[in-house]
CSV table of C-alpha atoms and ligand atoms in Angstrom, one decimal:
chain,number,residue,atom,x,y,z
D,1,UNK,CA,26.5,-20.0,-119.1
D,2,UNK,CA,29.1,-18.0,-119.6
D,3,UNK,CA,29.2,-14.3,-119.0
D,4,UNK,CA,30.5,-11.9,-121.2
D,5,UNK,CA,30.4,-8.2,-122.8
D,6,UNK,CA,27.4,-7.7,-124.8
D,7,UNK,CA,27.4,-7.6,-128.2
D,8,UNK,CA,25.3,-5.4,-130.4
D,9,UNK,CA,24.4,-5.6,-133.7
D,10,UNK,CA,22.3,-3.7,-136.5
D,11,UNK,CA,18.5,-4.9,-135.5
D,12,UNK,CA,17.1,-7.0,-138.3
D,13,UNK,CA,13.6,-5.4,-138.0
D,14,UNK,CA,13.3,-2.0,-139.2
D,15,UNK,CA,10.3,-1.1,-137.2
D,16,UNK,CA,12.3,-2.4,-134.3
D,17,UNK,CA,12.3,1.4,-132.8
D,18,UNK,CA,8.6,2.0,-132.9
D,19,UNK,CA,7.2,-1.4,-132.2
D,20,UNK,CA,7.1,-2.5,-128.9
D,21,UNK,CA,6.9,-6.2,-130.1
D,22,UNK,CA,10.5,-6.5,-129.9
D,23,UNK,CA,13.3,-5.4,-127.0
D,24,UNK,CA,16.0,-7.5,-127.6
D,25,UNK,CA,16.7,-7.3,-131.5
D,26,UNK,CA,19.7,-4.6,-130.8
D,27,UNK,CA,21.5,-7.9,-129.3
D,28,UNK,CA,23.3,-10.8,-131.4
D,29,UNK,CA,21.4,-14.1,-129.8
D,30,UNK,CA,24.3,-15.0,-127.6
D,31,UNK,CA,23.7,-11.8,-125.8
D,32,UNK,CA,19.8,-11.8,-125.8
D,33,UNK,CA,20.4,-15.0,-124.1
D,34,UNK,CA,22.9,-14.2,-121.6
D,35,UNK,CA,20.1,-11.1,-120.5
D,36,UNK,CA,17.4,-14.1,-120.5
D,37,UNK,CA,19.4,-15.7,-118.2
D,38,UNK,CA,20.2,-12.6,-115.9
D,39,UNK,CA,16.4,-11.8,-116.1
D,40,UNK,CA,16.1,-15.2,-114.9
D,41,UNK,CA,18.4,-15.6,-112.3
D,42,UNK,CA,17.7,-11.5,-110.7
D,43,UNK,CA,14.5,-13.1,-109.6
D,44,UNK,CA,14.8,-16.9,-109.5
D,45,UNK,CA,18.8,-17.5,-107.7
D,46,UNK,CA,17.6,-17.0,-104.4
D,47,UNK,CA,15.8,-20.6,-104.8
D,48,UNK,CA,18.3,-22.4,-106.0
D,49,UNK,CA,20.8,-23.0,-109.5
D,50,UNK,CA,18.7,-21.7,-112.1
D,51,UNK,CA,19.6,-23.6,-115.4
D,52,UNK,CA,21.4,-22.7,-118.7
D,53,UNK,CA,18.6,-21.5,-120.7
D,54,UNK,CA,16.9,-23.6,-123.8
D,55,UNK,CA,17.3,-21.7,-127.2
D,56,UNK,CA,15.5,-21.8,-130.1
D,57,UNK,CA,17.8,-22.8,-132.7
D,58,UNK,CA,16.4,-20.4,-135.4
D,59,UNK,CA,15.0,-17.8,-133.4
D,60,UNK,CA,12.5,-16.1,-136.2
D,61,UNK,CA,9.1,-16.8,-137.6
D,62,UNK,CA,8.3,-18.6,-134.5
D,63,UNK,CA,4.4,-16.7,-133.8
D,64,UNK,CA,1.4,-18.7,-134.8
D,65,UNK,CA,-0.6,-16.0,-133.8
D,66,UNK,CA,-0.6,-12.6,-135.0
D,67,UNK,CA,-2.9,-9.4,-134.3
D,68,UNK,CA,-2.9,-6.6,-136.6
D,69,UNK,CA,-5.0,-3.3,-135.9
D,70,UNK,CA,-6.4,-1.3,-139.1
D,71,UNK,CA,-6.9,2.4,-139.4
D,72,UNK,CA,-5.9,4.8,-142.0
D,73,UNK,CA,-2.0,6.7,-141.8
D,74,UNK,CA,-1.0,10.2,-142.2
D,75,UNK,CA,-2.0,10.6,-146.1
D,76,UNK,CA,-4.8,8.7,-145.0
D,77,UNK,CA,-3.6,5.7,-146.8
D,78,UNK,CA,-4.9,2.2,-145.7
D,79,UNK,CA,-2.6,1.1,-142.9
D,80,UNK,CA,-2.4,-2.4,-140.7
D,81,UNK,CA,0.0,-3.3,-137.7
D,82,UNK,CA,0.8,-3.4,-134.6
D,83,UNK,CA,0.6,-0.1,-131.7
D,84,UNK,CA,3.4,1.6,-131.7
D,85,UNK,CA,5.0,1.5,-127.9
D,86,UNK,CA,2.6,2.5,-125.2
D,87,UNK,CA,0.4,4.3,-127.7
D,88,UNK,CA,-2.9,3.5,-129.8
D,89,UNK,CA,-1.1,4.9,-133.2
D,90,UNK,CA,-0.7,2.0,-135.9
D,91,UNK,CA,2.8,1.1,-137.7
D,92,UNK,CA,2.1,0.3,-140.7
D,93,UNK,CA,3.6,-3.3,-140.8
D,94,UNK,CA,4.7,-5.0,-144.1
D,95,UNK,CA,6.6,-7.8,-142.4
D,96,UNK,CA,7.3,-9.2,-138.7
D,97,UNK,CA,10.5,-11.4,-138.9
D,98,UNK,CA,9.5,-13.2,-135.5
D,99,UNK,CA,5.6,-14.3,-137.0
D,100,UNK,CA,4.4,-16.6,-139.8
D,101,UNK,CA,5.3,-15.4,-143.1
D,102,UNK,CA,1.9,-16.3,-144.7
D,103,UNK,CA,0.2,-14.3,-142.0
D,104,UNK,CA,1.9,-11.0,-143.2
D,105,UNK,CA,0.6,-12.4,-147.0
D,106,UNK,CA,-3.3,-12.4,-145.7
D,107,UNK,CA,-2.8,-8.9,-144.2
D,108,UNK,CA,-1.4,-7.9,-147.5
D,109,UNK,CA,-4.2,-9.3,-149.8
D,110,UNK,CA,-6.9,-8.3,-146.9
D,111,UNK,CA,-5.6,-5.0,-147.4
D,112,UNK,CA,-5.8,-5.3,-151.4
D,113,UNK,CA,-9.7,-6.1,-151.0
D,114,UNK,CA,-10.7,-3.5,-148.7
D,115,UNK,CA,-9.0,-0.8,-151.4
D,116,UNK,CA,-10.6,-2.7,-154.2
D,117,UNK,CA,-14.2,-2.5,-152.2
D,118,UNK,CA,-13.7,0.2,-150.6
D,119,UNK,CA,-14.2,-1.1,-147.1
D,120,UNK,CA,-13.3,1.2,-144.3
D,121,UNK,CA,-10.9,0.1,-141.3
D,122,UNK,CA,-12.7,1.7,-138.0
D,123,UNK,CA,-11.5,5.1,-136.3
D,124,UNK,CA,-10.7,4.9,-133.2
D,125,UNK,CA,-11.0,8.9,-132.3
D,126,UNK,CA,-14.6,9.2,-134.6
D,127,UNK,CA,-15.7,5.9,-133.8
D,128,UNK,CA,-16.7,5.3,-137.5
D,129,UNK,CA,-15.8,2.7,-139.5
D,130,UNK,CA,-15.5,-1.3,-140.2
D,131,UNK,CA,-12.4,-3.1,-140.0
D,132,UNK,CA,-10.7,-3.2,-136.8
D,133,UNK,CA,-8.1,-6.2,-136.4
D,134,UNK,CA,-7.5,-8.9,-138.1
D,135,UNK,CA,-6.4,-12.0,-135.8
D,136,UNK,CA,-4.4,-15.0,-137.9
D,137,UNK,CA,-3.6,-18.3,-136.5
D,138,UNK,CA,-1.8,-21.1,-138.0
D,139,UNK,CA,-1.4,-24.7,-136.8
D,140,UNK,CA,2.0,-25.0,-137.9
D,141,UNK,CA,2.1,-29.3,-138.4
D,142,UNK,CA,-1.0,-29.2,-140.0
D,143,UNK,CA,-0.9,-25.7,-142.1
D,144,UNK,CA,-4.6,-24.9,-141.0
D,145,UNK,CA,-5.2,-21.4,-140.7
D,146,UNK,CA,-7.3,-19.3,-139.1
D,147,UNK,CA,-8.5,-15.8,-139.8
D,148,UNK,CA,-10.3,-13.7,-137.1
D,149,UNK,CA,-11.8,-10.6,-138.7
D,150,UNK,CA,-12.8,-8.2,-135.5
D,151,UNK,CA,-15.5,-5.9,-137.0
D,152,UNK,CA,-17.1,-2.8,-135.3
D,153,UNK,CA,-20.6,-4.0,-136.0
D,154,UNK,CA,-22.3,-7.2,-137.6
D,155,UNK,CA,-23.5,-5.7,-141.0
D,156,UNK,CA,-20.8,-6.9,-143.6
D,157,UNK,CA,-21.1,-5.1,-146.5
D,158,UNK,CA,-19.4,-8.1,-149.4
D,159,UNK,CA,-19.0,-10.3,-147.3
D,160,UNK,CA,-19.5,-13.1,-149.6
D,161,UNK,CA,-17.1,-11.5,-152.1
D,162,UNK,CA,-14.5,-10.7,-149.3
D,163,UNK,CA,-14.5,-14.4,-148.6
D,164,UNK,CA,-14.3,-15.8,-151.9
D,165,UNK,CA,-11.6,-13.5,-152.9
D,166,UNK,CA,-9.2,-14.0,-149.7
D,167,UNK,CA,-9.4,-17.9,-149.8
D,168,UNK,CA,-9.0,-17.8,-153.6
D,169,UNK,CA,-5.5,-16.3,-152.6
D,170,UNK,CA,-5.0,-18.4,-149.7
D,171,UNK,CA,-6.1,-21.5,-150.0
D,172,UNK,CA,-4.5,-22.7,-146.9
D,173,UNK,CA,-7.2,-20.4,-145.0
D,174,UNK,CA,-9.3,-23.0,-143.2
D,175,UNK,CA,-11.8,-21.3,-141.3
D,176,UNK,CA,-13.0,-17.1,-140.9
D,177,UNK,CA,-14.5,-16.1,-138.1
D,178,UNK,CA,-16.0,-12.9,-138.0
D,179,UNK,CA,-15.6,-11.2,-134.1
D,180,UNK,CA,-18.1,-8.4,-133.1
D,181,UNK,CA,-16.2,-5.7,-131.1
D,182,UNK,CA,-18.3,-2.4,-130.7
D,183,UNK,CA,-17.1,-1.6,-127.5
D,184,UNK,CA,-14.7,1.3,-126.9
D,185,UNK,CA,-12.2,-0.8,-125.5
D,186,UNK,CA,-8.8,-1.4,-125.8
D,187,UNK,CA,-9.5,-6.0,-125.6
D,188,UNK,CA,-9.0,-7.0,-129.6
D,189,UNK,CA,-11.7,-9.1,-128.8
D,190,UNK,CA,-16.1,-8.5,-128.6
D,191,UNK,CA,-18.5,-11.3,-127.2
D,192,UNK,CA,-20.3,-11.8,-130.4
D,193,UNK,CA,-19.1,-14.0,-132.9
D,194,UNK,CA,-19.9,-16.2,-136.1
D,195,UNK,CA,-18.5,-18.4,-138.1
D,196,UNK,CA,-18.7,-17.1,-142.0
D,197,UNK,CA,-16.6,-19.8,-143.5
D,198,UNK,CA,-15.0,-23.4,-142.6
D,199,UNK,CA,-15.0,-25.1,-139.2
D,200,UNK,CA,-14.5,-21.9,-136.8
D,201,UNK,CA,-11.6,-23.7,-135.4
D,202,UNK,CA,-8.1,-24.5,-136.3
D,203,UNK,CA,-5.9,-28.0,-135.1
D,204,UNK,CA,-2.6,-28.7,-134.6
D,205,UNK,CA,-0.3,-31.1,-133.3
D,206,UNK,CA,1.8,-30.9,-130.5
D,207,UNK,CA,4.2,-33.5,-128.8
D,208,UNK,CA,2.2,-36.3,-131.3
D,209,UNK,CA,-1.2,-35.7,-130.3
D,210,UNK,CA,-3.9,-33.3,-132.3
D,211,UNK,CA,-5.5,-30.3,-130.5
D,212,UNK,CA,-7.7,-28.1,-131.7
D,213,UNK,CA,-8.2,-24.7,-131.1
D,214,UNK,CA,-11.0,-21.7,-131.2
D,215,UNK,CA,-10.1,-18.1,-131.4
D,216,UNK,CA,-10.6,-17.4,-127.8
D,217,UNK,CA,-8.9,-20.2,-126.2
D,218,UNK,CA,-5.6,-19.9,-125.1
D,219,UNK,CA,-3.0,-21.8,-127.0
D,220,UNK,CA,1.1,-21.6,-126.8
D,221,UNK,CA,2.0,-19.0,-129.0
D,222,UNK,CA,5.9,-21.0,-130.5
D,223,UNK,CA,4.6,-24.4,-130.9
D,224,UNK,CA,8.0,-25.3,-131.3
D,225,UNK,CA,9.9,-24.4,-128.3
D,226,UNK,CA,6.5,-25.5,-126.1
D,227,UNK,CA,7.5,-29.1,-127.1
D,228,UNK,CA,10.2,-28.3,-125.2
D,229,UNK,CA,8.3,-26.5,-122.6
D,230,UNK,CA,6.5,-29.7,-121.9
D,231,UNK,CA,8.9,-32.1,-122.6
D,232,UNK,CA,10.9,-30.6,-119.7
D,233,UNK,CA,8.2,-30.3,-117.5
D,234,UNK,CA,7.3,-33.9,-117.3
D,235,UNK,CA,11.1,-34.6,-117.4
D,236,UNK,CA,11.1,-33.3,-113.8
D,237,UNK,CA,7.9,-34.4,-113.0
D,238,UNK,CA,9.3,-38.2,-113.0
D,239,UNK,CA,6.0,-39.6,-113.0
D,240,UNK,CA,5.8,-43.3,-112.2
D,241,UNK,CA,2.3,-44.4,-113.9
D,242,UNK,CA,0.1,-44.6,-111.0
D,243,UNK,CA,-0.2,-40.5,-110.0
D,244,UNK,CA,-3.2,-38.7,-109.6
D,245,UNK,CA,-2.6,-35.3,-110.8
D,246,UNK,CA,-3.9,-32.0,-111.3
D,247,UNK,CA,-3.1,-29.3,-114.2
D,248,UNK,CA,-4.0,-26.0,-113.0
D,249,UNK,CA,-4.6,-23.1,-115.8
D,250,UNK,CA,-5.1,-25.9,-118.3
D,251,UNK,CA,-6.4,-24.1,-121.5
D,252,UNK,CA,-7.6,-26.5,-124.4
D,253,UNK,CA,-5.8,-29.5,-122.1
D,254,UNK,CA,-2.6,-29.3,-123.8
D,255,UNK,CA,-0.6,-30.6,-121.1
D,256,UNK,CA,-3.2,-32.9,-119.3
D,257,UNK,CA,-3.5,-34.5,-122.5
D,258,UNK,CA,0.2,-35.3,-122.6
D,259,UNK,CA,0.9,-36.1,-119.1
D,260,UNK,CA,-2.1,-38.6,-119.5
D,261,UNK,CA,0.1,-40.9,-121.2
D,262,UNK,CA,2.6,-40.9,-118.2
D,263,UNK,CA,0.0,-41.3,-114.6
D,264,UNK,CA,-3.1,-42.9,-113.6
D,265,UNK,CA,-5.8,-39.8,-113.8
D,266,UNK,CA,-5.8,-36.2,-114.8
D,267,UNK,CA,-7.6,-33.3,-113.4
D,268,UNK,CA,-7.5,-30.4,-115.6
D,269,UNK,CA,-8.8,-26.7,-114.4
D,270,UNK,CA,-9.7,-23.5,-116.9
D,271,UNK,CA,-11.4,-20.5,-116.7
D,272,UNK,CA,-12.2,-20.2,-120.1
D,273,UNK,CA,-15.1,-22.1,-121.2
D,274,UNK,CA,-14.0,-21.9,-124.6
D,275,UNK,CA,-10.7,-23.4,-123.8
D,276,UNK,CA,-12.7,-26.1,-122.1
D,277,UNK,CA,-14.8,-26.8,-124.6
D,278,UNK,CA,-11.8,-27.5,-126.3
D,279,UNK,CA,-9.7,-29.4,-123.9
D,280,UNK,CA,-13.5,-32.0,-123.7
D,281,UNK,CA,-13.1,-32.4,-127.8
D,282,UNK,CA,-9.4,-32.8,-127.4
D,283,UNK,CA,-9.7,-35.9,-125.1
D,284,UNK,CA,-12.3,-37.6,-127.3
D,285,UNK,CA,-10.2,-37.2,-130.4
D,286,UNK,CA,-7.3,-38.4,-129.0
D,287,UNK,CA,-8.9,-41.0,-127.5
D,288,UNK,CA,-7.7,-40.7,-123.8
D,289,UNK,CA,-9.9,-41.5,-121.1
D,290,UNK,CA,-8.3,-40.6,-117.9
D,291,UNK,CA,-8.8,-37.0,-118.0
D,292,UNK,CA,-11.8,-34.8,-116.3
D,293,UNK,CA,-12.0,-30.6,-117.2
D,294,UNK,CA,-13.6,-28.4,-114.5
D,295,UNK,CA,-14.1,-24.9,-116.3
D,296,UNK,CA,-13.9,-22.9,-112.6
D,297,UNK,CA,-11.6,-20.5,-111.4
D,298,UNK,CA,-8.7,-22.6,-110.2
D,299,UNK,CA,-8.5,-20.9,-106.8
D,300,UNK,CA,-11.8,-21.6,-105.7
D,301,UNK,CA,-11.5,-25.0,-107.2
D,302,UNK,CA,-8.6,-25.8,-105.4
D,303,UNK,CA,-10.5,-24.9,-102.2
D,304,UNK,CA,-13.2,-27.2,-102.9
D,305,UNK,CA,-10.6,-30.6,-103.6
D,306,UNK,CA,-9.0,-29.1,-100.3
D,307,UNK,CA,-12.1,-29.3,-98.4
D,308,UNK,CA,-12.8,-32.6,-99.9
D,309,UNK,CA,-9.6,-34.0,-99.0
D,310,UNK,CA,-8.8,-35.3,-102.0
D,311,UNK,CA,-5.9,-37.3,-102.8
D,312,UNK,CA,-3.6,-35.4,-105.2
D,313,UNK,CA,0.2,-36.7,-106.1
D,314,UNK,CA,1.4,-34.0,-108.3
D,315,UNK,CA,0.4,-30.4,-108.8
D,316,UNK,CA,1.5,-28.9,-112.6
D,317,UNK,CA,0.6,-25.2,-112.8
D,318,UNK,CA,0.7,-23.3,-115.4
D,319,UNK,CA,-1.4,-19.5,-114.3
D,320,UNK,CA,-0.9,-16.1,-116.5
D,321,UNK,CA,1.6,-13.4,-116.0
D,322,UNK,CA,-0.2,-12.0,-112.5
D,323,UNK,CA,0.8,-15.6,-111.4
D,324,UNK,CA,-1.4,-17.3,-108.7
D,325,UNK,CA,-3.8,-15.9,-106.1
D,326,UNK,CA,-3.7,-17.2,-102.0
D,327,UNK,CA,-6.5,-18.9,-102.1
D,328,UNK,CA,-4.7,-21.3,-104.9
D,329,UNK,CA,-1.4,-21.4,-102.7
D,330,UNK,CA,-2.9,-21.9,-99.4
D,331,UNK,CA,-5.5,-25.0,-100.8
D,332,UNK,CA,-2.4,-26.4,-102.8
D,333,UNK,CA,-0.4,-26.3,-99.5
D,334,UNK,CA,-3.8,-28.4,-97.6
D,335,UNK,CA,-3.9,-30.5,-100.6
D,336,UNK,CA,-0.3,-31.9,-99.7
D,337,UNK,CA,0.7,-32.9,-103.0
D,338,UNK,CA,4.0,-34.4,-103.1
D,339,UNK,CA,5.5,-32.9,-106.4
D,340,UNK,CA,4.3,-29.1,-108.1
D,341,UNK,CA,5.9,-28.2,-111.5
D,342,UNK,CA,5.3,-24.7,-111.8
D,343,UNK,CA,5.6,-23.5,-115.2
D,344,UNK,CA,5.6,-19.7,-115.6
D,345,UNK,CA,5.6,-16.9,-117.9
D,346,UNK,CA,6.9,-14.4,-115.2
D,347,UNK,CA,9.8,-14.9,-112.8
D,348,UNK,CA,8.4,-11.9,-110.7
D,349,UNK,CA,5.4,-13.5,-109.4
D,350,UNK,CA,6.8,-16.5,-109.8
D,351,UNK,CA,9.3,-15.8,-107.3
D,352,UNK,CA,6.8,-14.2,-105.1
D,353,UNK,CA,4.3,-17.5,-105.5
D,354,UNK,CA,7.6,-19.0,-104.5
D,355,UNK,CA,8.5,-18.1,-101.2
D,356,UNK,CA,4.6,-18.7,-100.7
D,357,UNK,CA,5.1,-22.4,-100.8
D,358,UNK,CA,8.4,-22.4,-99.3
D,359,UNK,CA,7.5,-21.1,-96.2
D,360,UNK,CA,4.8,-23.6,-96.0
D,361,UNK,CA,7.2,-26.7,-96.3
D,362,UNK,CA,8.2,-27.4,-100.0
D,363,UNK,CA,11.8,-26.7,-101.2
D,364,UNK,CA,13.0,-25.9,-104.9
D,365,UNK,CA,14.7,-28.5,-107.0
D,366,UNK,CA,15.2,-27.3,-109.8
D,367,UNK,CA,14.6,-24.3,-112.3
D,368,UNK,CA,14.8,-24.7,-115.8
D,369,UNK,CA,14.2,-21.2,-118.3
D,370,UNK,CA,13.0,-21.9,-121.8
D,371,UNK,CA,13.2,-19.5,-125.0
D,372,UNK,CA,10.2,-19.2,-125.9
D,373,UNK,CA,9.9,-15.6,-127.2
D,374,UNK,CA,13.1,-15.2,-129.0
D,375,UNK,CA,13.9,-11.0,-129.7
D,376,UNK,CA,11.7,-10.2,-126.9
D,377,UNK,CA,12.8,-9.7,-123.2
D,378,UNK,CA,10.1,-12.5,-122.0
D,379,UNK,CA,11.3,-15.0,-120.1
D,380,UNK,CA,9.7,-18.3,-119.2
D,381,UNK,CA,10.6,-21.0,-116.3
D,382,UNK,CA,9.9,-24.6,-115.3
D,383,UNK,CA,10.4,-25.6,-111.7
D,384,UNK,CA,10.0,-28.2,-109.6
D,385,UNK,CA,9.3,-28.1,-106.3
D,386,UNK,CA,9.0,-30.9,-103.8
D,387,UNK,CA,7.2,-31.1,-100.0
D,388,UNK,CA,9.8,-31.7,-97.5
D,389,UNK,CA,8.5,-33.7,-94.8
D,390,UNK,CA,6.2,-36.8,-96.0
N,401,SAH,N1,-1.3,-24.8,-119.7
N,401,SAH,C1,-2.0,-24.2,-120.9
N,401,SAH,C2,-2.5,-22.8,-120.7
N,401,SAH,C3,-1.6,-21.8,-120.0
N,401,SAH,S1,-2.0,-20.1,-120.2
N,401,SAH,C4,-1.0,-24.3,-122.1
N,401,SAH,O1,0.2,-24.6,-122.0
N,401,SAH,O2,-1.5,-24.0,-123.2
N,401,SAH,C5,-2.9,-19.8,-118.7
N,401,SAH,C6,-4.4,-20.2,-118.8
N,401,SAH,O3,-5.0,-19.9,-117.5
N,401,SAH,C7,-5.3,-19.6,-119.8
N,401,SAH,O4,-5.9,-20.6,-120.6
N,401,SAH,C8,-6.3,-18.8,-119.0
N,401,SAH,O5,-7.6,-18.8,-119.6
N,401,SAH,C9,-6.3,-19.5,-117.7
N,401,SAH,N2,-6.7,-18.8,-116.5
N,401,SAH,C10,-6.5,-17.5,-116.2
N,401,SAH,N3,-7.0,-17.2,-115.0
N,401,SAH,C11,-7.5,-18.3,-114.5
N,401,SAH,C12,-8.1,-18.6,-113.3
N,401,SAH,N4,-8.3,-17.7,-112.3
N,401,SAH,N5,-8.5,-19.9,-113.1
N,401,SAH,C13,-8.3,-20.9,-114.0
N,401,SAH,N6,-7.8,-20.6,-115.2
N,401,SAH,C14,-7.3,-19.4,-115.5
């Protein structure tokens, strides 16, 4: 890539300055992508080349998830958004050029019902109230959508009405789940939750093969650019057809479903039970049969196939920002295997989980960043990693 002066331009967004959503909208994409790169390279050159970066060709209206909070404003006037930076006060959002368009067009009519019924959002500071967030998310290829309504307790007040009304207006909502969070707590999310219209799951396709997906599990957030994501993970993986591999961090099986197509057997690993759950249905409707999910942590059940000894080929990883724990590393190291694509949302403990595995004989081959959070500063990485000695 080449390096040059940044260039700055009028920020499309005009709640760019509050909302902490956003940190590179100030840049014309050129720039945000030479920074991407830098971000990339300050913690990832040390390893090796790291790769030109793959865009998003239109970099907006990429989210299939979005997370509005509800609460009243200064005239106390019905408000719904996102936090403003590092604080619990709610910007009143109208429209967010970097999610689904229709999501901002539920808020909007959600917010035209609760006037017309008078339903209160909940107060953070008095504890009083209903309403807390509403959580939307659309499968893009199919145009199922999901709405999560996270309520301070379980007695809903119209509900039936509520319902009727918001999917008279959006017919493309497919399933409302209504979330109990009466914790104070600063997780969007309670334990308790029902299923007051539709399935209580959304689906979507990704890289030709249907997923679906529950409002807990964890699921790529730019359904576009992760076809790329994967696409260039299994690139590098190379496999040959007769692997046995592992996908740690698996969520609803995404990737193990994908790379099924390409080796032998598939192991996946997730935390989540939801996500499992998932990942189980995902295989049956697909119709692939050489996949197993273990919901376990994947430390502890990397420890166990390392005690086992059991025969792994390829390793593709995939953990949250904090990156991996030791007892992962040190049981992937025992378990030998001869390929690990590491995918990550974080070069920083990427990095760190790097030098990990290089001092315990596997060498970088190559690092590949993805967009896949155009206008924001996060920066996400593929790379391969191979054992040295056989
Ligand atoms: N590979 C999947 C999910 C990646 S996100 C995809 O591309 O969609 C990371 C996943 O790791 C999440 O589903 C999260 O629930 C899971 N996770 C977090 N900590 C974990 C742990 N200690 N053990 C196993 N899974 C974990």
């Amino acid at each position: 890539m080449n390096k040059t002066q940044l260039v700055n331009v009028k920020p499309p967004c005009i709640y760019y300055e509050r909302c902490g959503g956003c940190q590179l909208q100030h840049l014309s994409n050129e720039s945000q992508n030479q920074v991407k790169q830098e971000i990339a390279e300050k913690y990832l050159s040390s390893f090796g080349k790291v790769e030109d970066i793959l865009v998003m060709e239109h970099p907006y209206e990429y989210r299939n998830k979005i997370q509005y909070s509800f609460g009243y404003g200064r005239k106390k006037e019905l408000i719904a958004g996102m936090y403003a930076e590092n604080s619990h006060s709610i910007i009143d959002i109208d429209q967010c050029i970097i999610q689904d368009p229709q999501a901002d067009r539920i808020i909007h009519t959600t917010k035209k019902i609760m006037k017309k019924y008078k339903m209160e959002p909940y107060q953070e500071d008095r504890e009083t109230g209903f309403l807390r967030h509403v959580l939307i998310r659309t499968g893009f290829t199919t145009g199922e959508v999901m709405v999560v309504l996270v309520t301070a307790h379980s007695i809903f007040t119209g509900k039936k009405n509520f319902i009727q009304l918001l999917t008279k207006e959006h017919p493309e909502i497919t399933t409302i789940i209504m979330n109990i969070n009466n914790r104070s707590t600063s997780m969007i999310l309670g334990d308790k939750e029902t299923t007051i219209s539709g399935k209580g799951y959304i689906e979507d396709i990704l890289c030709g093969m249907r997923f679906r997906i529950s409002s807990k599990s964890f699921y790529q957030i730019n359904p576009k650019q992760t076809e790329v994501l994967y696409n260039t993970a299994l690139k590098m993986a190379d496999f040959k057809g007769n692997e046995r591999i592992l996908d740690a961090y698996s969520g609803i099986g995404t990737i193990s479903l994908i790379a099924a197509r390409q080796v032998r057997e598939v192991i996946g690993v997730e935390v989540n039970p939801d996500g499992v759950r998932d990942a189980i249905k995902n295989a049956q409707t697909n119709q692939v049969n050489n996949v197993h999910f273990y919901q376990a942590d994947a430390g502890e059940f990397m420890q166990e196939l390392a005690r086992r000894n059991e025969p792994i080929d390829a390793v593709i990883m995939d953990p949250p920002r904090s990156g991996s724990d030791e007892t992962f590393l040190n049981s992937l190291c025992s378990l030998k295997p001869q390929k690990i694509i590491y995918i990550s949302c974080n070069p920083e403990t990427q990095a760190r989980d790097l030098e990990y595995l290089l001092s315990h004989g596997y060498r970088v081959q190559k690092i590949q960043p993805v967009d896949m959070f155009p206008q924001t500063s996060h920066v996400e990485t593929v790379v391969l990693i191979t054992r040295e000695n056989k």
